[in-house]
PDB file of C-alpha atoms in Angstrom:
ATOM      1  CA  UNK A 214      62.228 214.307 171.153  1.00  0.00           C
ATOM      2  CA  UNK A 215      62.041 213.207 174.668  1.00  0.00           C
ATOM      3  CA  UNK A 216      65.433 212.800 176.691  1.00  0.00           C
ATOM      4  CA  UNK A 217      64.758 211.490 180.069  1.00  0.00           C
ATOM      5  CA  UNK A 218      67.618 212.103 182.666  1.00  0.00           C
ATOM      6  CA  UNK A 219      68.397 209.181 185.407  1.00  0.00           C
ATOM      7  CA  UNK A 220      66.853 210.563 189.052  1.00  0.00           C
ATOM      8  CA  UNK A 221      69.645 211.416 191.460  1.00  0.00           C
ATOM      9  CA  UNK A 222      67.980 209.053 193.809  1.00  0.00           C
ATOM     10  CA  UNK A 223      68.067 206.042 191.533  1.00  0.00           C
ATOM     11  CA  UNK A 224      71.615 206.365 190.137  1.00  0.00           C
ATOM     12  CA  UNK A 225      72.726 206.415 193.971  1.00  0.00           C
ATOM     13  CA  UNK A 226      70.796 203.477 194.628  1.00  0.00           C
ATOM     14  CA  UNK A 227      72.469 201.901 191.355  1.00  0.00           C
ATOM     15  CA  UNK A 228      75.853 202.521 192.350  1.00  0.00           C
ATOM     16  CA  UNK A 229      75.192 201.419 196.060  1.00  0.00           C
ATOM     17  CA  UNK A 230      73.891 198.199 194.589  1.00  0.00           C
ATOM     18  CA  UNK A 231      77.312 197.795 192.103  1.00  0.00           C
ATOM     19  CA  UNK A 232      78.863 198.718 195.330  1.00  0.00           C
ATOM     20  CA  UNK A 233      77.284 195.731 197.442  1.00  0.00           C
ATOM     21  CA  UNK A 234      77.369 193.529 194.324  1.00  0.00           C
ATOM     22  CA  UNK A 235      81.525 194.114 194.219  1.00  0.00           C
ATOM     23  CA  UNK A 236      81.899 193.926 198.006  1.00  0.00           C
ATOM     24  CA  UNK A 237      80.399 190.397 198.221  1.00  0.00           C
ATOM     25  CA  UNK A 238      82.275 189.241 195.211  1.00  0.00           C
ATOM     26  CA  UNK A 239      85.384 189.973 196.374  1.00  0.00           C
ATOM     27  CA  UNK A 240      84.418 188.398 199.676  1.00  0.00           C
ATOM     28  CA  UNK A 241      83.707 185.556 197.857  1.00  0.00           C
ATOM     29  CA  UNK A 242      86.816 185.862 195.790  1.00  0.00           C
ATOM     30  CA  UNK A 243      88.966 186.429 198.792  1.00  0.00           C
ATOM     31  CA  UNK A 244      87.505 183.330 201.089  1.00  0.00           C
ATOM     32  CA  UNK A 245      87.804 180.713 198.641  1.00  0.00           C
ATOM     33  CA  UNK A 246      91.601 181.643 198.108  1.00  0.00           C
ATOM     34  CA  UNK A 247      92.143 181.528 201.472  1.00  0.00           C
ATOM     35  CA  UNK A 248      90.314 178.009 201.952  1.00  0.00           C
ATOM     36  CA  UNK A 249      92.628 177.010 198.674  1.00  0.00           C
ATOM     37  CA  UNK A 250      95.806 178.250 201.156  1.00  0.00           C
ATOM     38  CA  UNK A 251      94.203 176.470 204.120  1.00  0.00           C
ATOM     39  CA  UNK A 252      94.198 173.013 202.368  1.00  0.00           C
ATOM     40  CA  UNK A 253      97.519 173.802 200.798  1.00  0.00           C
ATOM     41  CA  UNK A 254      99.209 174.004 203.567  1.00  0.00           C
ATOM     42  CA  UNK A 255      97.075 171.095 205.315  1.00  0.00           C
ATOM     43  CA  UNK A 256      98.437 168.949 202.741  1.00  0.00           C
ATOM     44  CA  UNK A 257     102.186 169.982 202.874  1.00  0.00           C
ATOM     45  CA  UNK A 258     101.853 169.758 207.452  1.00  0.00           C
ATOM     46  CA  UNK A 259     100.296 166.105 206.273  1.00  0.00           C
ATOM     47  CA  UNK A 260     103.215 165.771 204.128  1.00  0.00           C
ATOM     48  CA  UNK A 261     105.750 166.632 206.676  1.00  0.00           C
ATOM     49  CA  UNK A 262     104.318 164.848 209.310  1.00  0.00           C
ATOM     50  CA  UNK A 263     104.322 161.298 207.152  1.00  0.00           C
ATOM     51  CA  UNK A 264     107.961 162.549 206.782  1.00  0.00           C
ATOM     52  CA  UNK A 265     108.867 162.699 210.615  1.00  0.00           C
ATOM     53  CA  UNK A 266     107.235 159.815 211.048  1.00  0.00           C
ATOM     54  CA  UNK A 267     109.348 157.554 208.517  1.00  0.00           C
ATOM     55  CA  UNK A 268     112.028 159.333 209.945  1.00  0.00           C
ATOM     56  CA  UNK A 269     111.573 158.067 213.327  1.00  0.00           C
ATOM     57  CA  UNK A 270     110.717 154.771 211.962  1.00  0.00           C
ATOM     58  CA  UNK A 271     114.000 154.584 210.653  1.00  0.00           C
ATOM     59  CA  UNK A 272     115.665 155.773 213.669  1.00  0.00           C
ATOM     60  CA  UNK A 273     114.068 153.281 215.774  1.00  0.00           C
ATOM     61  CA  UNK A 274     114.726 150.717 213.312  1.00  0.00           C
ATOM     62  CA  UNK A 275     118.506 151.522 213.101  1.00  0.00           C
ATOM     63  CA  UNK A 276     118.741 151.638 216.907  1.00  0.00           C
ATOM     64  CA  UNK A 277     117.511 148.109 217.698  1.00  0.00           C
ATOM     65  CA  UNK A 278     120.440 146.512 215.202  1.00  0.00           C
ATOM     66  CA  UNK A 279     123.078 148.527 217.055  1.00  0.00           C
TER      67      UNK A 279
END
């Protein structure tokens, strides 16, 4: 019965690949949350800006039938 062990050098070289494998999945992870916060809060500065601009509409609006 023949039991070979795993070489130092290639278990290294596994775990240095897991390593890379992790670090540019959580990259991954961690930019497209941050383009999901990006158009988030595009959406709620187009939101607020459609606002402002009905309220100065408005404004404008009430001013000329004073």
């Amino acid at each position: 019965m023949s039991t070979t062990m795993p070489t130092l050098s290639s278990t290294v070289s596994e775990c240095e690949s897991h390593a890379n494998l992790v670090k540019k999945l959580t990259k991954a992870y961690y930019q497209d949350d941050q383009q999901v916060k990006f158009l988030n809060l595009q959406a709620e500065i187009d939101s607020l800006l459609e606002q402002l601009q009905n309220l100065k509409s408005e404004k404008l609006e009430t001013s000329e039938e004073n």
